[in-house]
Short mmCIF file of N, CA, C and O in Angstrom, two decimals:
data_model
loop_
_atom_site.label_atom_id
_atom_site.label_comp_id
_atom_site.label_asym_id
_atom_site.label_seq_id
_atom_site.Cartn_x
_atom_site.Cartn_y
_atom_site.Cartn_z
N UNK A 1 60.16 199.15 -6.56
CA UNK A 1 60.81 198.23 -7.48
C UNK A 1 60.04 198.25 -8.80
O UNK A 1 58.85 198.06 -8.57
N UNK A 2 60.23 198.38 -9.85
CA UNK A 2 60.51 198.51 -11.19
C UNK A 2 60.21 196.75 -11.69
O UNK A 2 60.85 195.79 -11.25
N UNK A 3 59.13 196.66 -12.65
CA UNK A 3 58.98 195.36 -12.89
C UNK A 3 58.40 196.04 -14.69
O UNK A 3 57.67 196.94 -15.12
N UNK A 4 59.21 195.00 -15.20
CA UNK A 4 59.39 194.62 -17.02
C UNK A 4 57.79 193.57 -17.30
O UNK A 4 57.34 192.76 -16.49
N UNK A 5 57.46 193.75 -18.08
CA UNK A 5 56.65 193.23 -18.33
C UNK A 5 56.52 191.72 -18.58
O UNK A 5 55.50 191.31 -19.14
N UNK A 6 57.09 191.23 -18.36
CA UNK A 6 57.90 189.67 -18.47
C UNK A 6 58.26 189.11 -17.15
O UNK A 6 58.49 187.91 -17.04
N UNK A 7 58.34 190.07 -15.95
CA UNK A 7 58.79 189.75 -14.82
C UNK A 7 57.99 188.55 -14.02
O UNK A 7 56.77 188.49 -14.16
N UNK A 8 58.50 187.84 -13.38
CA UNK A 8 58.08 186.72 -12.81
C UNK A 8 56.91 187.14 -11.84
O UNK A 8 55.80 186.87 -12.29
N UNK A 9 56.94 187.65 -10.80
CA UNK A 9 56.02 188.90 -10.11
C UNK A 9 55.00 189.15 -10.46
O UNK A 9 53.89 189.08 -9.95
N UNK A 10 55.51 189.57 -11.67
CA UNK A 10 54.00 190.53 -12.43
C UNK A 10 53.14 189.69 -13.02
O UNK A 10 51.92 189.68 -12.84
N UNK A 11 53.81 188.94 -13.77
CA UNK A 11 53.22 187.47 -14.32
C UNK A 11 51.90 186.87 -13.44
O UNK A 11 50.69 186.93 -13.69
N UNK A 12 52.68 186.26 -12.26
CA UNK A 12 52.32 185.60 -11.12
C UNK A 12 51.03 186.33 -10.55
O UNK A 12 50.01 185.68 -10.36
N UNK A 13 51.11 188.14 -10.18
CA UNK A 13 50.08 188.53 -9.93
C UNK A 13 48.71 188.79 -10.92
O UNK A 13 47.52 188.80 -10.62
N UNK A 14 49.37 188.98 -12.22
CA UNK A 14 48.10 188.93 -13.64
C UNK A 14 47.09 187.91 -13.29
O UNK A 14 45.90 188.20 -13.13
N UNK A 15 47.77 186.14 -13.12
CA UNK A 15 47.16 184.89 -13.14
C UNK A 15 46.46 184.64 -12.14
O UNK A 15 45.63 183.73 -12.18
N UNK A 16 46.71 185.64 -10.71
CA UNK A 16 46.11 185.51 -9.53
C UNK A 16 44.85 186.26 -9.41
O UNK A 16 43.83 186.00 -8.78
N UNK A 17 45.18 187.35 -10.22
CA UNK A 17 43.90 188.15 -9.98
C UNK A 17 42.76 187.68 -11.35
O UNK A 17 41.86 188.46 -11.67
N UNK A 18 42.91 186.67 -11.89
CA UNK A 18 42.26 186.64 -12.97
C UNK A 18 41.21 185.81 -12.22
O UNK A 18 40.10 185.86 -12.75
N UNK A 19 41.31 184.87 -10.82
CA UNK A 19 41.10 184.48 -9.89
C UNK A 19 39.86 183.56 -10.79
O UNK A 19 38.68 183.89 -10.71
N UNK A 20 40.25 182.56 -11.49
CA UNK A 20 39.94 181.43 -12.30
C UNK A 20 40.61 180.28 -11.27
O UNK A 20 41.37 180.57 -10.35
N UNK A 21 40.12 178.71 -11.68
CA UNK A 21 40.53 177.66 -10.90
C UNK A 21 41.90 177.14 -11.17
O UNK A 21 42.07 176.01 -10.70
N UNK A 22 43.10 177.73 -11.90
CA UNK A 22 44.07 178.08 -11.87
C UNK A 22 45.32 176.86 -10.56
O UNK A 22 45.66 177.24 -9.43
N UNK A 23 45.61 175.84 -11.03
CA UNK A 23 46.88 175.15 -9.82
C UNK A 23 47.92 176.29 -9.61
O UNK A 23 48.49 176.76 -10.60
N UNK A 24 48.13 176.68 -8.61
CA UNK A 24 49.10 177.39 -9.08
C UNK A 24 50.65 176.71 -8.06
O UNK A 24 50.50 175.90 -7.14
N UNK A 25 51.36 177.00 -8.28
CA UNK A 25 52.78 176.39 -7.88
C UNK A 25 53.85 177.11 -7.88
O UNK A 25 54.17 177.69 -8.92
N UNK A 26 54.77 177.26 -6.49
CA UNK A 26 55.92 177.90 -6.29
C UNK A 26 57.21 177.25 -6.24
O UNK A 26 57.26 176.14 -5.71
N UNK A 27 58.35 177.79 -6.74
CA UNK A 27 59.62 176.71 -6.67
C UNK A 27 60.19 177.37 -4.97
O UNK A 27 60.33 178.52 -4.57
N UNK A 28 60.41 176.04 -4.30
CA UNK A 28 60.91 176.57 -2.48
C UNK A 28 62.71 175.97 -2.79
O UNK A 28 62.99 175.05 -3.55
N UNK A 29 63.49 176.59 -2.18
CA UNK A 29 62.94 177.72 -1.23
C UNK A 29 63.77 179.17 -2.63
O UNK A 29 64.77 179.26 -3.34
N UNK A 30 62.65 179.92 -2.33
CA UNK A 30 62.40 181.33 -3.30
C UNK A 30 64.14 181.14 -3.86
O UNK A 30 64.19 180.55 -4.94
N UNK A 31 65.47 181.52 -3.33
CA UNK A 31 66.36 182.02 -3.46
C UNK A 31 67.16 181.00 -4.72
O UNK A 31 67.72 181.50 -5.69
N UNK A 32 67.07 179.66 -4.49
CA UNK A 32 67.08 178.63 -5.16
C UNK A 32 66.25 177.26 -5.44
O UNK A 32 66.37 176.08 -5.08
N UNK A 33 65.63 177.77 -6.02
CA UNK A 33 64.19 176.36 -5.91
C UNK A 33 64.68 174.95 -6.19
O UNK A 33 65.58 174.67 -6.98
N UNK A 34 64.01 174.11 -5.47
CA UNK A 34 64.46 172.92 -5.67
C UNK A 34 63.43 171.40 -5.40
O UNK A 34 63.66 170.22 -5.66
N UNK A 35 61.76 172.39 -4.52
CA UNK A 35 60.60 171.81 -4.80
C UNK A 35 59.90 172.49 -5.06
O UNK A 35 60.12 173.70 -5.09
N UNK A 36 58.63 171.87 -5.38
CA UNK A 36 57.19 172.81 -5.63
C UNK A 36 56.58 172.94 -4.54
O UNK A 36 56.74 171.90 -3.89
N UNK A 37 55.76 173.89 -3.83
CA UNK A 37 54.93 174.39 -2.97
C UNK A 37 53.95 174.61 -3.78
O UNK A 37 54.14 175.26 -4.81
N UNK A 38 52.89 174.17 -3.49
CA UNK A 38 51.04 174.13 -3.96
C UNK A 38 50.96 175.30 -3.42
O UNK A 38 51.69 175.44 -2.44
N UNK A 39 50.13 176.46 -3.81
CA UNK A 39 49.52 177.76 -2.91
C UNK A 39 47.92 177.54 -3.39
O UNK A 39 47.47 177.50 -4.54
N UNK A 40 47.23 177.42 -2.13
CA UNK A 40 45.87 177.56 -2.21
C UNK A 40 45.12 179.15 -1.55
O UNK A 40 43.92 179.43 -1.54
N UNK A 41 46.26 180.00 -1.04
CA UNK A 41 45.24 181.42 -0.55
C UNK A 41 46.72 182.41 -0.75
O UNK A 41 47.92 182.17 -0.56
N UNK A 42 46.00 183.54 -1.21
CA UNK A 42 47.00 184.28 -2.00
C UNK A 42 46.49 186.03 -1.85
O UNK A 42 45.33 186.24 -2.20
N UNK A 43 47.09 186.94 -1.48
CA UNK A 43 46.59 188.28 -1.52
C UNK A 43 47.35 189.06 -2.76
O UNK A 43 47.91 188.42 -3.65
N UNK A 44 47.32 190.42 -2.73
CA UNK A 44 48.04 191.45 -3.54
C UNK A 44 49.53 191.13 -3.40
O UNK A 44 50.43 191.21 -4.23
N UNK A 45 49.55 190.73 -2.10
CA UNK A 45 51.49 190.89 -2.08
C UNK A 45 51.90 190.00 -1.38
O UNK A 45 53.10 190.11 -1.12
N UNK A 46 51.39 189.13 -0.96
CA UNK A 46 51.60 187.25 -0.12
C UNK A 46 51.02 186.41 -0.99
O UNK A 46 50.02 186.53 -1.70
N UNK A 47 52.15 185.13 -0.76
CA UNK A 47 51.00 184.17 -0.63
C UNK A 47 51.23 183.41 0.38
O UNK A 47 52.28 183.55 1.02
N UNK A 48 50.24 182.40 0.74
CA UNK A 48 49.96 182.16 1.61
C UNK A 48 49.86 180.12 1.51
O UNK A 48 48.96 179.58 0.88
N UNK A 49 50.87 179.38 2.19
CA UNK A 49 50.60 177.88 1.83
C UNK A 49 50.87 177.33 3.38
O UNK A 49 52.04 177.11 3.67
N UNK A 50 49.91 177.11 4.33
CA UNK A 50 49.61 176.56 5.73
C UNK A 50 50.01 177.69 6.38
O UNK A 50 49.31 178.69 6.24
N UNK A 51 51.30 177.75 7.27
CA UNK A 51 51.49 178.88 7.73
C UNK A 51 52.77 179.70 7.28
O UNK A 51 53.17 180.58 8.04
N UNK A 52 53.39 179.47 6.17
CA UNK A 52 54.49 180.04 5.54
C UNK A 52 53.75 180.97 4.69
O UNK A 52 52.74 180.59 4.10
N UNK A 53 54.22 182.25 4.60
CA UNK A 53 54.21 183.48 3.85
C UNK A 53 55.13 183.77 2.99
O UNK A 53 56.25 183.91 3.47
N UNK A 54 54.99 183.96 1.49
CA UNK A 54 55.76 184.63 0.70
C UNK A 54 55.65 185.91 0.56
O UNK A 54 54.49 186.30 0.66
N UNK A 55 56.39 186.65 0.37
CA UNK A 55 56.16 188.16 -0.62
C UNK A 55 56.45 188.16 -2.36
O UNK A 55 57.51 188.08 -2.97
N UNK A 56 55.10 188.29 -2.82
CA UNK A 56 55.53 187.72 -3.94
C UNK A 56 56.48 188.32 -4.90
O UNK A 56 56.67 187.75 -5.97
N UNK A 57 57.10 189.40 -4.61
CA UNK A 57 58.05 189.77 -4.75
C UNK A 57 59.61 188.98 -5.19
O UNK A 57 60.61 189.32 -5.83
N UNK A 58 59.18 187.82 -4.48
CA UNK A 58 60.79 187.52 -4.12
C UNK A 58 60.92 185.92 -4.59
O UNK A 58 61.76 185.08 -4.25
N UNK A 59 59.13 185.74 -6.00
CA UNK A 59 59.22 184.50 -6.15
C UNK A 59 59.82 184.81 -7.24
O UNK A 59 59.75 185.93 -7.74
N UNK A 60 60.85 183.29 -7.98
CA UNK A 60 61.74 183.41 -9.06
C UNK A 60 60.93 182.29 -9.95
O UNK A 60 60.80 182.69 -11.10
N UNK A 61 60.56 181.48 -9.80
CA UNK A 61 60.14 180.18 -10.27
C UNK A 61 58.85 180.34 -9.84
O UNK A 61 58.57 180.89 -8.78
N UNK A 62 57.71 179.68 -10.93
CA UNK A 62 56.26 179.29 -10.51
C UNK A 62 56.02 178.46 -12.11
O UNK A 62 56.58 178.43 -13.20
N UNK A 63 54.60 177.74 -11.33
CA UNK A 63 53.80 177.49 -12.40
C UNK A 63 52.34 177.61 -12.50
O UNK A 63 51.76 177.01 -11.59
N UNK A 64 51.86 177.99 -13.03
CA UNK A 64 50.52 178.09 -13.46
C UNK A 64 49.93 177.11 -14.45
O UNK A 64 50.24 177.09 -15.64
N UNK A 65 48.83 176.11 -13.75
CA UNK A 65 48.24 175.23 -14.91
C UNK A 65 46.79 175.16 -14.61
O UNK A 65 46.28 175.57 -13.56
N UNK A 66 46.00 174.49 -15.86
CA UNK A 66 44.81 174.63 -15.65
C UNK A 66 44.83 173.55 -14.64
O UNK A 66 45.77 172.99 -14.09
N UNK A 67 43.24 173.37 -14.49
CA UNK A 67 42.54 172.19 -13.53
C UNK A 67 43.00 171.16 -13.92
O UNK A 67 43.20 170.36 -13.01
N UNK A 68 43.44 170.59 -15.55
CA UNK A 68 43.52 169.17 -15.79
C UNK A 68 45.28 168.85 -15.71
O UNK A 68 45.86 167.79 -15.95
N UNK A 69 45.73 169.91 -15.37
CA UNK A 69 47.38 169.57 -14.93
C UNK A 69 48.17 170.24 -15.86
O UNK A 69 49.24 170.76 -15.54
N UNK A 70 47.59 170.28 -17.31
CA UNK A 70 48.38 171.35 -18.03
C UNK A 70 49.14 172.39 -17.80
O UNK A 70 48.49 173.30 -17.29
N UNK A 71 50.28 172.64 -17.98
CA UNK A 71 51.01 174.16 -17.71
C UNK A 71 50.55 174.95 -18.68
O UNK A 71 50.45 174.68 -19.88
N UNK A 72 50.27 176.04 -18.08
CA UNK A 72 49.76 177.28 -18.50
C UNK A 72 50.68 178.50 -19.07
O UNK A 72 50.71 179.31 -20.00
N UNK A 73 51.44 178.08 -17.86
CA UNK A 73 52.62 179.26 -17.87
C UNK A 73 53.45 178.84 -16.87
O UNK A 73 52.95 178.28 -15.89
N UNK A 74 55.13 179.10 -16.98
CA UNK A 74 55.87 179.02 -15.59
C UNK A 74 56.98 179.98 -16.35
O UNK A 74 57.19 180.42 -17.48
N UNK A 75 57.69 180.05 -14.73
CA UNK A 75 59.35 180.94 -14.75
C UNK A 75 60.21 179.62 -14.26
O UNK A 75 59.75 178.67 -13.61
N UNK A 76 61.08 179.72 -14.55
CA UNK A 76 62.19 178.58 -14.31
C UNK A 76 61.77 177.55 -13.75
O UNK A 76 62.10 177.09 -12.66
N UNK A 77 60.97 177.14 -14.56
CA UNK A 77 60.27 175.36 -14.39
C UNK A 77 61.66 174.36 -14.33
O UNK A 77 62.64 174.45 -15.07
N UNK A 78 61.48 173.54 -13.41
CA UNK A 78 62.39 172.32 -13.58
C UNK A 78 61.88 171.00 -12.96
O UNK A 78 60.74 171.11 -12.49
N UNK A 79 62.28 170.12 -12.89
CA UNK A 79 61.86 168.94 -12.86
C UNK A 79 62.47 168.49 -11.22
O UNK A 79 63.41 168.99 -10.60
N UNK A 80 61.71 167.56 -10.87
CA UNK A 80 60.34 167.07 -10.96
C UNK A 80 59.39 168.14 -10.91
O UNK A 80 59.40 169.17 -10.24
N UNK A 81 58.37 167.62 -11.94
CA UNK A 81 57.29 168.84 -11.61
C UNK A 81 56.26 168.27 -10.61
O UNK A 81 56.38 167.18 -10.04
N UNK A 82 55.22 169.14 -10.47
CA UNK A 82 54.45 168.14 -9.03
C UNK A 82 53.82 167.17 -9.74
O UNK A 82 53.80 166.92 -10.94
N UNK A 83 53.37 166.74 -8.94
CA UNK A 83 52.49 165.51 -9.14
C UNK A 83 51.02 165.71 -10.01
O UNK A 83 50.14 166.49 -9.62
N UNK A 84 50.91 164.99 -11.10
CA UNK A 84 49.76 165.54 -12.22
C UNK A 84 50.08 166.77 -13.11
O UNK A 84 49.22 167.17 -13.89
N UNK A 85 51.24 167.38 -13.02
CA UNK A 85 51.37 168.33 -13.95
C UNK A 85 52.14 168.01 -15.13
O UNK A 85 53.06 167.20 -15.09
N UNK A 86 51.80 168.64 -16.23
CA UNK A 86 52.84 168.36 -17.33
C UNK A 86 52.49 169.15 -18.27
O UNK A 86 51.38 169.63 -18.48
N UNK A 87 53.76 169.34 -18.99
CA UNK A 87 54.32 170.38 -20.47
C UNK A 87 53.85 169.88 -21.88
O UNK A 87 54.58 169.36 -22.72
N UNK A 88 52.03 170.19 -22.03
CA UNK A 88 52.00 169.61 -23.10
C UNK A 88 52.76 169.67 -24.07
O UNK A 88 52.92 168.66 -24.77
N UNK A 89 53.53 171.11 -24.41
CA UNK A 89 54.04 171.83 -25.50
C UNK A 89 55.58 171.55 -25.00
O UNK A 89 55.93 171.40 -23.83
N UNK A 90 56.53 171.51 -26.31
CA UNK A 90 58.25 171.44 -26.49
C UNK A 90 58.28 171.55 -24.49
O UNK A 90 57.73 172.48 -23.91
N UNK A 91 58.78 170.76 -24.00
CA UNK A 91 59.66 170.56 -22.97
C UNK A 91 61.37 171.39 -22.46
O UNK A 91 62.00 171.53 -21.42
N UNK A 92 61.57 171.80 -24.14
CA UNK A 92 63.08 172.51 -24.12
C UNK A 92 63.13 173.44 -23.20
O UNK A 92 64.25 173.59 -22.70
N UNK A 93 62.23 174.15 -22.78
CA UNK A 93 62.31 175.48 -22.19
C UNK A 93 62.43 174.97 -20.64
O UNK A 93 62.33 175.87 -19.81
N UNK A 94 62.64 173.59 -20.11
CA UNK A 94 62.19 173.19 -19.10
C UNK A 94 64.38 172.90 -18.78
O UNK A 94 65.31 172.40 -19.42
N UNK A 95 64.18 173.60 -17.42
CA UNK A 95 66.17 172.97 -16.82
C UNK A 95 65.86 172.09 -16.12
O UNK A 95 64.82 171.76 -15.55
N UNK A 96 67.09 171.61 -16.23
CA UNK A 96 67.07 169.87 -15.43
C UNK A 96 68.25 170.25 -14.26
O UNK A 96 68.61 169.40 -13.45
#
């Protein structure tokens, strides 16, 4: 599979391997998101949140924020976001 430099995927794996203290956050379930999943253990091509496995392949939505809740970065962010996070910057880019 063929990934653009913009791709959600590729994104997702850049921020993982930069392997900084990084929240990171998935929209469940992958196909149509509609909560956030926290991921605390993560490889090259899973991640990993209790005993559910992703391929990260097949995530569409995430967010990436620092330690103090800030978003860093996301793909099809929507609301509610989790708990302690927020869009310091324009909100527009955010679907409801």
């Amino acid at each position: 599979m063929a990934y653009y430099s913009n791709s959600a995927p590729l994104r997702l794996r850049i921020y993982l391997k930069q392997n900084r203290n990084y929240q990171v956050f998935i929209g469940y379930p992958l196909a149509n998101p509609t909560e956030w999943i926290q991921l605390f253990n993560f490889n090259s091509t899973e991640l990993i949140c209790g005993k559910q496995r992703f391929d990260i392949n097949d995530v569409r939505s995430f967010i990436i924020a620092y330690p103090s809740g800030e978003i860093l970065d996301g793909e099809l962010v929507f609301y509610p976001l989790p708990q302690g996070i927020y869009y310091i910057d324009n909100e527009k880019n955010i679907k409801s």
